[in-house]
mmCIF file of C-alpha atoms and ligand atoms in Angstrom:
data_model
loop_
_atom_site.group_PDB
_atom_site.id
_atom_site.type_symbol
_atom_site.label_atom_id
_atom_site.label_comp_id
_atom_site.label_asym_id
_atom_site.label_seq_id
_atom_site.Cartn_x
_atom_site.Cartn_y
_atom_site.Cartn_z
ATOM 1 C CA UNK A 4 -19.248 0.928 -37.231
ATOM 2 C CA UNK A 5 -20.562 0.257 -33.688
ATOM 3 C CA UNK A 6 -19.978 2.566 -30.762
ATOM 4 C CA UNK A 7 -16.577 2.469 -29.085
ATOM 5 C CA UNK A 8 -16.454 0.375 -25.938
ATOM 6 C CA UNK A 9 -16.100 2.609 -22.888
ATOM 7 C CA UNK A 10 -14.464 1.573 -19.633
ATOM 8 C CA UNK A 11 -13.846 3.409 -16.373
ATOM 9 C CA UNK A 12 -10.870 3.385 -14.043
ATOM 10 C CA UNK A 13 -10.636 4.635 -10.478
ATOM 11 C CA UNK A 14 -8.084 4.718 -7.672
ATOM 12 C CA UNK A 15 -9.316 4.094 -4.135
ATOM 13 C CA UNK A 16 -7.721 4.167 -0.672
ATOM 14 C CA UNK A 17 -4.391 5.778 0.237
ATOM 15 C CA UNK A 18 -2.263 7.061 -2.639
ATOM 16 C CA UNK A 19 1.146 5.603 -3.436
ATOM 17 C CA UNK A 20 3.809 5.612 -6.111
ATOM 18 C CA UNK A 21 2.921 3.690 -9.263
ATOM 19 C CA UNK A 22 -0.789 4.513 -9.502
ATOM 20 C CA UNK A 23 -0.257 6.871 -12.417
ATOM 21 C CA UNK A 24 1.919 4.285 -14.131
ATOM 22 C CA UNK A 25 -1.009 1.831 -13.914
ATOM 23 C CA UNK A 26 -3.423 4.429 -15.313
ATOM 24 C CA UNK A 27 -1.029 5.090 -18.185
ATOM 25 C CA UNK A 28 -0.691 1.388 -18.982
ATOM 26 C CA UNK A 29 -4.471 0.899 -18.947
ATOM 27 C CA UNK A 30 -4.963 3.792 -21.346
ATOM 28 C CA UNK A 31 -2.186 2.631 -23.670
ATOM 29 C CA UNK A 32 -3.645 -0.870 -23.870
ATOM 30 C CA UNK A 33 -7.334 0.048 -23.957
ATOM 31 C CA UNK A 34 -7.133 2.898 -26.446
ATOM 32 C CA UNK A 35 -3.930 1.967 -28.262
ATOM 33 C CA UNK A 36 -4.570 -1.750 -28.780
ATOM 34 C CA UNK A 37 -8.362 -2.040 -28.579
ATOM 35 C CA UNK A 38 -9.548 1.420 -29.603
ATOM 36 C CA UNK A 39 -11.720 1.811 -26.488
ATOM 37 C CA UNK A 40 -12.541 4.967 -24.596
ATOM 38 C CA UNK A 41 -11.250 5.276 -21.016
ATOM 39 C CA UNK A 42 -12.922 7.504 -18.443
ATOM 40 C CA UNK A 43 -10.930 8.293 -15.331
ATOM 41 C CA UNK A 44 -13.329 8.518 -12.384
ATOM 42 C CA UNK A 45 -12.418 11.231 -9.902
ATOM 43 C CA UNK A 46 -11.977 10.674 -6.148
ATOM 44 C CA UNK A 47 -12.668 6.932 -6.121
ATOM 45 C CA UNK A 48 -16.369 6.006 -6.018
ATOM 46 C CA UNK A 49 -17.261 9.568 -5.054
ATOM 47 C CA UNK A 50 -16.870 10.537 -8.724
ATOM 48 C CA UNK A 51 -19.676 8.138 -9.646
ATOM 49 C CA UNK A 52 -21.843 9.166 -6.696
ATOM 50 C CA UNK A 53 -21.804 12.854 -7.643
ATOM 51 C CA UNK A 54 -24.333 14.346 -10.039
ATOM 52 C CA UNK A 55 -23.206 14.784 -12.766
ATOM 53 C CA UNK A 56 -20.538 12.071 -12.369
ATOM 54 C CA UNK A 57 -17.004 13.465 -12.171
ATOM 55 C CA UNK A 58 -14.532 12.039 -14.660
ATOM 56 C CA UNK A 59 -11.816 12.896 -17.152
ATOM 57 C CA UNK A 60 -11.399 11.502 -20.641
ATOM 58 C CA UNK A 61 -8.089 9.717 -20.599
ATOM 59 C CA UNK A 62 -6.275 9.719 -23.901
ATOM 60 C CA UNK A 63 -2.725 8.672 -24.670
ATOM 61 C CA UNK A 64 -1.531 12.293 -24.899
ATOM 62 C CA UNK A 65 -2.939 12.965 -21.424
ATOM 63 C CA UNK A 66 -1.197 10.015 -19.774
ATOM 64 C CA UNK A 67 2.064 10.091 -21.730
ATOM 65 C CA UNK A 68 3.996 11.894 -19.027
ATOM 66 C CA UNK A 69 2.535 9.959 -16.086
ATOM 67 C CA UNK A 70 5.048 7.129 -15.870
ATOM 68 C CA UNK A 71 7.300 8.778 -13.317
ATOM 69 C CA UNK A 72 4.831 10.866 -11.327
ATOM 70 C CA UNK A 73 3.706 10.065 -7.783
ATOM 71 C CA UNK A 74 0.155 10.109 -6.419
ATOM 72 C CA UNK A 75 -2.875 9.643 -8.647
ATOM 73 C CA UNK A 76 -4.117 12.106 -11.253
ATOM 74 C CA UNK A 77 -7.637 10.863 -10.551
ATOM 75 C CA UNK A 78 -7.586 11.735 -6.861
ATOM 76 C CA UNK A 79 -8.516 9.216 -4.208
ATOM 77 C CA UNK A 80 -9.891 8.848 -0.713
ATOM 78 C CA UNK A 81 -9.559 6.358 2.110
ATOM 79 C CA UNK A 82 -12.676 7.681 3.856
ATOM 80 C CA UNK A 83 -16.394 7.429 3.247
ATOM 81 C CA UNK A 84 -17.682 3.872 2.906
ATOM 82 C CA UNK A 85 -20.419 4.341 0.251
ATOM 83 C CA UNK A 86 -22.696 1.919 2.131
ATOM 84 C CA UNK A 87 -22.560 4.209 5.182
ATOM 85 C CA UNK A 88 -21.565 7.501 3.654
ATOM 86 C CA UNK A 89 -21.179 10.497 5.997
ATOM 87 C CA UNK A 90 -23.681 13.192 4.964
ATOM 88 C CA UNK A 91 -23.289 16.932 5.714
ATOM 89 C CA UNK A 92 -25.998 16.692 8.421
ATOM 90 C CA UNK A 93 -23.916 14.093 10.282
ATOM 91 C CA UNK A 94 -26.078 11.096 9.331
ATOM 92 C CA UNK A 95 -24.813 8.027 7.465
ATOM 93 C CA UNK A 96 -26.475 7.193 4.170
ATOM 94 C CA UNK A 97 -26.263 4.196 1.820
ATOM 95 C CA UNK A 98 -25.118 5.801 -1.474
ATOM 96 C CA UNK A 99 -24.525 2.529 -3.337
ATOM 97 C CA UNK A 100 -27.429 3.031 -5.736
ATOM 98 C CA UNK A 101 -26.069 6.475 -6.710
ATOM 99 C CA UNK A 102 -22.706 4.937 -7.596
ATOM 100 C CA UNK A 103 -24.307 2.181 -9.636
ATOM 101 C CA UNK A 104 -26.493 4.762 -11.405
ATOM 102 C CA UNK A 105 -23.342 6.799 -12.168
ATOM 103 C CA UNK A 106 -21.688 3.763 -13.766
ATOM 104 C CA UNK A 107 -24.661 3.236 -16.117
ATOM 105 C CA UNK A 108 -25.123 6.947 -16.741
ATOM 106 C CA UNK A 109 -21.557 7.101 -18.092
ATOM 107 C CA UNK A 110 -22.247 4.084 -20.324
ATOM 108 C CA UNK A 111 -19.401 2.059 -18.829
ATOM 109 C CA UNK A 112 -19.035 -1.551 -19.925
ATOM 110 C CA UNK A 113 -16.485 -2.312 -17.249
ATOM 111 C CA UNK A 114 -14.639 -0.725 -14.374
ATOM 112 C CA UNK A 115 -11.036 -1.156 -13.290
ATOM 113 C CA UNK A 116 -10.664 -0.520 -9.565
ATOM 114 C CA UNK A 117 -7.193 0.026 -8.132
ATOM 115 C CA UNK A 118 -7.191 -0.400 -4.370
ATOM 116 C CA UNK A 119 -6.315 -2.368 -1.275
ATOM 117 C CA UNK A 120 -8.418 -5.121 0.249
ATOM 118 C CA UNK A 121 -10.854 -2.708 1.912
ATOM 119 C CA UNK A 122 -11.540 -0.853 -1.340
ATOM 120 C CA UNK A 123 -11.830 -4.126 -3.221
ATOM 121 C CA UNK A 124 -14.409 -5.479 -0.803
ATOM 122 C CA UNK A 125 -16.497 -2.328 -1.287
ATOM 123 C CA UNK A 126 -16.141 -2.326 -5.076
ATOM 124 C CA UNK A 127 -17.021 -5.991 -5.245
ATOM 125 C CA UNK A 128 -20.139 -5.457 -3.154
ATOM 126 C CA UNK A 129 -21.169 -2.630 -5.489
ATOM 127 C CA UNK A 130 -20.450 -4.795 -8.523
ATOM 128 C CA UNK A 131 -22.601 -7.637 -7.179
ATOM 129 C CA UNK A 132 -25.457 -5.323 -6.284
ATOM 130 C CA UNK A 133 -25.437 -3.417 -9.585
ATOM 131 C CA UNK A 134 -24.180 -6.061 -12.020
ATOM 132 C CA UNK A 135 -21.072 -4.034 -12.751
ATOM 133 C CA UNK A 136 -18.215 -5.633 -14.656
ATOM 134 C CA UNK A 137 -15.302 -5.205 -12.280
ATOM 135 C CA UNK A 138 -11.593 -5.980 -12.614
ATOM 136 C CA UNK A 139 -9.301 -5.167 -9.685
ATOM 137 C CA UNK A 140 -5.643 -4.178 -9.433
ATOM 138 C CA UNK A 141 -4.023 -4.497 -5.976
ATOM 139 C CA UNK A 142 -2.307 -1.445 -4.530
ATOM 140 C CA UNK A 143 -1.019 -0.739 -1.071
ATOM 141 C CA UNK A 144 2.376 0.075 0.333
ATOM 142 C CA UNK A 145 1.451 -2.358 3.143
ATOM 143 C CA UNK A 146 1.597 -5.275 0.646
ATOM 144 C CA UNK A 147 -0.989 -7.167 2.662
ATOM 145 C CA UNK A 148 -3.459 -8.113 -0.096
ATOM 146 C CA UNK A 149 -3.847 -11.880 -0.318
ATOM 147 C CA UNK A 150 -2.273 -14.053 -3.017
ATOM 148 C CA UNK A 151 -0.227 -11.349 -4.789
ATOM 149 C CA UNK A 152 3.479 -11.068 -3.974
ATOM 150 C CA UNK A 153 3.447 -7.393 -4.894
ATOM 151 C CA UNK A 154 0.848 -4.690 -4.630
ATOM 152 C CA UNK A 155 1.407 -1.371 -6.359
ATOM 153 C CA UNK A 156 3.284 1.054 -4.089
ATOM 154 C CA UNK A 157 5.141 -1.509 -2.008
ATOM 155 C CA UNK A 158 8.439 -1.634 -3.865
ATOM 156 C CA UNK A 159 8.829 2.135 -3.914
ATOM 157 C CA UNK A 160 7.994 2.338 -0.207
ATOM 158 C CA UNK A 161 10.690 -0.253 0.510
ATOM 159 C CA UNK A 162 13.189 1.723 -1.570
ATOM 160 C CA UNK A 163 12.387 4.900 0.351
ATOM 161 C CA UNK A 164 12.660 3.172 3.736
ATOM 162 C CA UNK A 165 15.947 1.562 2.671
ATOM 163 C CA UNK A 166 17.332 4.914 1.589
ATOM 164 C CA UNK A 167 16.283 6.358 4.941
ATOM 165 C CA UNK A 168 18.242 3.629 6.748
ATOM 166 C CA UNK A 169 21.246 4.273 4.496
ATOM 167 C CA UNK A 170 21.149 7.923 5.486
ATOM 168 C CA UNK A 171 20.582 7.258 9.191
ATOM 169 C CA UNK A 172 23.583 4.943 9.179
ATOM 170 C CA UNK A 173 26.001 7.863 8.926
ATOM 171 C CA UNK A 174 24.536 9.827 11.793
ATOM 172 C CA UNK A 175 24.299 6.668 13.896
ATOM 173 C CA UNK A 176 27.984 5.927 13.291
ATOM 174 C CA UNK A 177 29.171 9.519 13.661
ATOM 175 C CA UNK A 178 27.412 10.044 17.001
ATOM 176 C CA UNK A 179 27.563 6.489 18.366
ATOM 177 C CA UNK A 180 23.805 6.471 18.620
ATOM 178 C CA UNK A 181 20.912 4.092 18.306
ATOM 179 C CA UNK A 182 18.795 5.345 15.401
ATOM 180 C CA UNK A 183 15.228 4.056 15.226
ATOM 181 C CA UNK A 184 13.236 4.237 12.001
ATOM 182 C CA UNK A 185 9.451 3.823 12.332
ATOM 183 C CA UNK A 186 7.836 2.753 9.074
ATOM 184 C CA UNK A 187 4.266 2.248 7.876
ATOM 185 C CA UNK A 188 2.622 -1.019 6.947
ATOM 186 C CA UNK A 189 -0.563 -0.989 9.003
ATOM 187 C CA UNK A 190 -0.873 -4.462 10.588
ATOM 188 C CA UNK A 191 1.797 -6.105 8.432
ATOM 189 C CA UNK A 192 5.573 -5.880 8.715
ATOM 190 C CA UNK A 193 6.460 -6.220 5.022
ATOM 191 C CA UNK A 194 8.083 -2.794 4.640
ATOM 192 C CA UNK A 195 10.136 -3.193 7.831
ATOM 193 C CA UNK A 196 11.439 -6.697 7.107
ATOM 194 C CA UNK A 197 12.341 -5.897 3.487
ATOM 195 C CA UNK A 198 13.888 -2.480 4.088
ATOM 196 C CA UNK A 199 15.517 -3.732 7.284
ATOM 197 C CA UNK A 200 17.421 -6.448 5.436
ATOM 198 C CA UNK A 201 18.189 -4.242 2.428
ATOM 199 C CA UNK A 202 19.299 -1.328 4.608
ATOM 200 C CA UNK A 203 21.454 -3.339 7.016
ATOM 201 C CA UNK A 204 19.374 -2.853 10.167
ATOM 202 C CA UNK A 205 20.645 -4.504 13.348
ATOM 203 C CA UNK A 206 17.170 -4.912 14.825
ATOM 204 C CA UNK A 207 13.904 -5.413 12.916
ATOM 205 C CA UNK A 208 10.634 -5.419 14.832
ATOM 206 C CA UNK A 209 7.445 -6.459 13.052
ATOM 207 C CA UNK A 210 3.937 -7.090 14.391
ATOM 208 C CA UNK A 211 4.083 -10.742 13.377
ATOM 209 C CA UNK A 212 6.924 -11.574 15.796
ATOM 210 C CA UNK A 213 6.612 -10.846 19.549
ATOM 211 C CA UNK A 214 9.679 -9.192 21.065
ATOM 212 C CA UNK A 215 11.136 -8.209 24.412
ATOM 213 C CA UNK A 216 12.947 -4.992 25.231
ATOM 214 C CA UNK A 217 15.565 -7.038 27.017
ATOM 215 C CA UNK A 218 16.412 -8.914 23.804
ATOM 216 C CA UNK A 219 16.670 -5.655 21.832
ATOM 217 C CA UNK A 220 18.889 -4.070 24.501
ATOM 218 C CA UNK A 221 21.094 -7.151 24.628
ATOM 219 C CA UNK A 222 21.659 -6.950 20.874
ATOM 220 C CA UNK A 223 22.702 -3.307 21.117
ATOM 221 C CA UNK A 224 24.971 -4.087 24.069
ATOM 222 C CA UNK A 225 26.551 -7.027 22.239
ATOM 223 C CA UNK A 226 27.345 -4.751 19.346
ATOM 224 C CA UNK A 227 28.904 -2.205 21.691
ATOM 225 C CA UNK A 228 31.037 -4.936 23.238
ATOM 226 C CA UNK A 229 32.198 -5.853 19.730
ATOM 227 C CA UNK A 230 33.305 -2.253 19.224
ATOM 228 C CA UNK A 231 30.270 -1.258 17.175
ATOM 229 C CA UNK A 232 29.174 1.864 18.956
ATOM 230 C CA UNK A 233 25.951 2.377 17.041
ATOM 231 C CA UNK A 234 22.869 0.388 16.016
ATOM 232 C CA UNK A 235 20.071 0.774 13.500
ATOM 233 C CA UNK A 236 16.563 -0.328 14.476
ATOM 234 C CA UNK A 237 13.583 -0.452 12.111
ATOM 235 C CA UNK A 238 10.120 -0.910 13.563
ATOM 236 C CA UNK A 239 6.684 -1.300 11.962
ATOM 237 C CA UNK A 240 4.081 1.195 13.112
ATOM 238 C CA UNK A 241 1.741 -1.564 14.354
ATOM 239 C CA UNK A 242 4.255 -3.168 16.709
ATOM 240 C CA UNK A 243 2.797 -3.062 20.214
ATOM 241 C CA UNK A 244 4.458 -2.203 23.499
ATOM 242 C CA UNK A 245 6.081 -5.061 25.342
ATOM 243 C CA UNK A 246 2.849 -5.563 27.305
ATOM 244 C CA UNK A 247 0.735 -5.635 24.179
ATOM 245 C CA UNK A 248 -0.655 -2.089 24.041
ATOM 246 C CA UNK A 249 -1.251 -0.507 20.655
ATOM 247 C CA UNK A 250 0.225 2.966 20.250
ATOM 248 C CA UNK A 251 -2.069 5.223 18.220
ATOM 249 C CA UNK A 252 -2.977 8.875 17.811
ATOM 250 C CA UNK A 253 -6.538 10.125 17.492
ATOM 251 C CA UNK A 254 -7.170 13.508 15.897
ATOM 252 C CA UNK A 255 -10.009 15.927 16.619
ATOM 253 C CA UNK A 256 -12.208 14.236 14.022
ATOM 254 C CA UNK A 257 -11.858 10.995 15.945
ATOM 255 C CA UNK A 258 -9.662 9.393 13.261
ATOM 256 C CA UNK A 259 -7.220 6.948 14.763
ATOM 257 C CA UNK A 260 -3.785 6.199 13.229
ATOM 258 C CA UNK A 261 -0.777 4.167 14.290
ATOM 259 C CA UNK A 262 2.224 6.165 15.450
ATOM 260 C CA UNK A 263 4.615 6.393 18.382
ATOM 261 C CA UNK A 264 6.124 2.932 18.782
ATOM 262 C CA UNK A 265 9.525 4.327 17.760
ATOM 263 C CA UNK A 266 9.564 6.825 20.634
ATOM 264 C CA UNK A 267 8.349 4.147 23.061
ATOM 265 C CA UNK A 268 11.293 1.933 22.068
ATOM 266 C CA UNK A 269 13.728 4.832 22.295
ATOM 267 C CA UNK A 270 12.638 5.552 25.878
ATOM 268 C CA UNK A 271 12.866 1.880 26.827
ATOM 269 C CA UNK A 272 16.328 1.455 25.264
ATOM 270 C CA UNK A 273 17.581 4.633 26.923
ATOM 271 C CA UNK A 274 16.213 3.492 30.281
ATOM 272 C CA UNK A 275 17.522 -0.046 29.806
ATOM 273 C CA UNK A 276 21.111 0.575 28.706
ATOM 274 C CA UNK A 277 21.518 4.343 28.660
ATOM 275 C CA UNK A 278 22.162 4.437 24.909
ATOM 276 C CA UNK A 279 21.668 7.783 23.208
ATOM 277 C CA UNK A 280 18.732 7.157 20.920
ATOM 278 C CA UNK A 281 16.928 9.154 18.209
ATOM 279 C CA UNK A 282 13.707 8.413 16.333
ATOM 280 C CA UNK A 283 12.686 9.109 12.736
ATOM 281 C CA UNK A 284 9.061 8.561 11.736
ATOM 282 C CA UNK A 285 9.070 8.179 7.967
ATOM 283 C CA UNK A 286 5.303 8.600 7.547
ATOM 284 C CA UNK A 287 3.790 9.573 4.219
ATOM 285 C CA UNK A 288 7.217 10.095 2.637
ATOM 286 C CA UNK A 289 6.877 6.348 1.923
ATOM 287 C CA UNK A 290 3.853 6.924 -0.290
ATOM 288 C CA UNK A 291 5.132 9.783 -2.415
ATOM 289 C CA UNK A 292 7.546 10.351 -5.218
ATOM 290 C CA UNK A 293 8.829 8.613 -8.278
ATOM 291 C CA UNK A 294 7.932 4.939 -8.641
ATOM 292 C CA UNK A 295 10.873 2.528 -8.678
ATOM 293 C CA UNK A 296 11.680 0.650 -11.911
ATOM 294 C CA UNK A 297 10.158 -2.582 -10.505
ATOM 295 C CA UNK A 298 7.025 -0.635 -9.548
ATOM 296 C CA UNK A 299 6.686 0.705 -13.083
ATOM 297 C CA UNK A 300 7.223 -2.735 -14.519
ATOM 298 C CA UNK A 301 4.521 -4.319 -12.342
ATOM 299 C CA UNK A 302 2.215 -1.346 -12.969
ATOM 300 C CA UNK A 303 2.613 -1.832 -16.719
ATOM 301 C CA UNK A 304 2.018 -5.584 -16.485
ATOM 302 C CA UNK A 305 -1.053 -5.154 -14.238
ATOM 303 C CA UNK A 306 -2.536 -2.416 -16.423
ATOM 304 C CA UNK A 307 -2.192 -4.418 -19.622
ATOM 305 C CA UNK A 308 -3.487 -7.627 -18.012
ATOM 306 C CA UNK A 309 -6.511 -5.895 -16.476
ATOM 307 C CA UNK A 310 -7.559 -4.515 -19.866
ATOM 308 C CA UNK A 311 -7.022 -7.924 -21.456
ATOM 309 C CA UNK A 312 -9.332 -9.477 -18.853
ATOM 310 C CA UNK A 313 -12.049 -7.045 -19.915
ATOM 311 C CA UNK A 314 -11.418 -7.904 -23.569
ATOM 312 C CA UNK A 315 -11.943 -11.572 -22.661
ATOM 313 C CA UNK A 316 -15.066 -10.793 -20.634
ATOM 314 C CA UNK A 317 -13.491 -12.130 -17.422
ATOM 315 C CA UNK A 318 -14.838 -10.138 -14.489
ATOM 316 C CA UNK A 319 -14.771 -10.214 -10.697
ATOM 317 C CA UNK A 320 -11.058 -10.955 -11.093
ATOM 318 C CA UNK A 321 -7.949 -9.398 -9.592
ATOM 319 C CA UNK A 322 -4.563 -9.398 -11.273
ATOM 320 C CA UNK A 323 -1.744 -10.689 -9.069
ATOM 321 C CA UNK A 324 2.042 -10.983 -9.290
ATOM 322 C CA UNK A 325 3.311 -14.522 -8.714
ATOM 323 C CA UNK A 326 6.790 -15.754 -9.651
ATOM 324 C CA UNK A 327 7.323 -12.893 -12.116
ATOM 325 C CA UNK A 328 4.020 -13.657 -13.849
ATOM 326 C CA UNK A 329 0.672 -11.914 -13.841
ATOM 327 C CA UNK A 330 -2.004 -14.376 -12.765
ATOM 328 C CA UNK A 331 -5.670 -13.490 -12.370
ATOM 329 C CA UNK A 332 -7.609 -14.774 -9.363
ATOM 330 C CA UNK A 333 -11.188 -14.222 -8.151
ATOM 331 C CA UNK A 334 -11.308 -10.993 -6.111
ATOM 332 C CA UNK A 335 -13.163 -12.841 -3.349
ATOM 333 C CA UNK A 336 -10.258 -15.288 -2.935
ATOM 334 C CA UNK A 337 -7.694 -12.514 -2.697
ATOM 335 C CA UNK A 338 -9.538 -10.475 -0.101
ATOM 336 C CA UNK A 339 -10.340 -13.543 1.965
ATOM 337 C CA UNK A 340 -6.624 -14.121 2.587
ATOM 338 C CA UNK A 341 -4.879 -11.448 4.609
ATOM 339 C CA UNK A 342 -1.185 -11.499 3.787
ATOM 340 C CA UNK A 343 1.034 -10.949 6.814
ATOM 341 C CA UNK A 344 4.785 -11.587 6.993
ATOM 342 C CA UNK A 345 5.364 -15.313 7.337
ATOM 343 C CA UNK A 346 7.406 -15.775 10.552
ATOM 344 C CA UNK A 347 8.890 -18.934 9.013
ATOM 345 C CA UNK A 348 9.342 -17.475 5.525
ATOM 346 C CA UNK A 349 12.461 -16.695 3.519
ATOM 347 C CA UNK A 350 12.845 -13.089 4.602
ATOM 348 C CA UNK A 351 12.602 -13.843 8.307
ATOM 349 C CA UNK A 352 15.024 -16.740 7.913
ATOM 350 C CA UNK A 353 17.377 -14.497 5.933
ATOM 351 C CA UNK A 354 17.301 -11.840 8.634
ATOM 352 C CA UNK A 355 18.055 -14.418 11.309
ATOM 353 C CA UNK A 356 20.797 -15.896 9.140
ATOM 354 C CA UNK A 357 22.451 -12.480 8.961
ATOM 355 C CA UNK A 358 22.392 -12.141 12.721
ATOM 356 C CA UNK A 359 19.725 -9.441 12.673
ATOM 357 C CA UNK A 360 17.769 -9.352 15.933
ATOM 358 C CA UNK A 361 14.014 -9.781 15.507
ATOM 359 C CA UNK A 362 13.395 -9.116 19.155
ATOM 360 C CA UNK A 363 12.521 -12.707 20.129
HETATM 361 O O1 F6P B 27 -2.546 1.673 4.074
HETATM 362 C C1 F6P B 27 -1.552 2.569 3.702
HETATM 363 C C2 F6P B 27 -1.153 3.439 4.881
HETATM 364 O O2 F6P B 27 -0.114 4.307 4.439
HETATM 365 C C3 F6P B 27 -0.712 2.667 6.120
HETATM 366 O O3 F6P B 27 0.570 2.128 6.011
HETATM 367 C C4 F6P B 27 -0.880 3.729 7.177
HETATM 368 O O4 F6P B 27 -1.100 3.157 8.438
HETATM 369 C C5 F6P B 27 -2.106 4.479 6.707
HETATM 370 O O5 F6P B 27 -2.253 4.218 5.319
HETATM 371 C C6 F6P B 27 -2.080 5.963 6.910
HETATM 372 O O6 F6P B 27 -3.297 6.480 6.507
HETATM 373 P P1 F6P B 27 -3.562 8.039 6.272
HETATM 374 O O7 F6P B 27 -2.988 8.401 4.930
HETATM 375 O O8 F6P B 27 -5.053 8.147 6.297
HETATM 376 O O9 F6P B 27 -2.892 8.774 7.378
#
């Protein structure tokens, strides 16, 4: 009998719910159906860069209980581009050859990379340079990877944001307040538009649609005149001020993150119409916790399909979700198409049809 085929799997970029469910599905399919070995690479590409490479043997018994757990058992990072990797002495070093060497040292025949478009671009570059057999699975709560309707993590994030709106509803109504929920999504408004509709928001602000404070205040006023003393506003973190300024925070390490648009809006609404306003910044709560049933379903489908692509020798491909089907597309095509919210799409039209104010 020949040697067992050995594949690697890694998670890269920010964590989210559903990553462990993907890992579990990959192991079930690869070991259960094909009899392959699966090595879980630790801390994204850093596990391959390290000497000796850092990995865990993933067997069915080890992944059995992973279906409902948040985060990633493999660890991950959204820092440290391997082509300009920050070294302890403060210099930047190209560590790509170390990663490629790690792949061959472990005897991998293929690698499954789970990540967003940034991670995929890096993994693809490594694959091209080192002749690595790469299959990609899209993950990001931002849901901004091209071509796929769903990336892993998005559905759970929407559920969490919707639940937050449901909860804020009661306080808003009890105190006759404007409650603002600031959600993640980086430059895309997918979480806000989906959770906003599902959670019954009165105002949804997303980066794809310019808004005015006056329009937002008028909506709140109109509601008050109709006897509705409270309003729920959901805003994406990347929405700018009315004059187009980005609101970000930079920490002592110089890392810059979105954050603060909710408070800006609260101050403007309070100044504009005197409404008592409170802000909730949902933050990383959106990335944690138990994956939703839809998340688990897509994770299972992606995991199985990615392993099947390897079995067929089809590489440089990403699995996508389109019309309730898994369809594989070239990674290059997916990362070339940034997926923002379509201002003329179904969700925006639905929101407008419900009378939700989009700020324009
Ligand atoms: O890309 C996922 C995401 O959660 C964004 O929505 C958010 O802007 C960012 O990552 C936060 O990054 P970090 O975990 O590094 O603070």
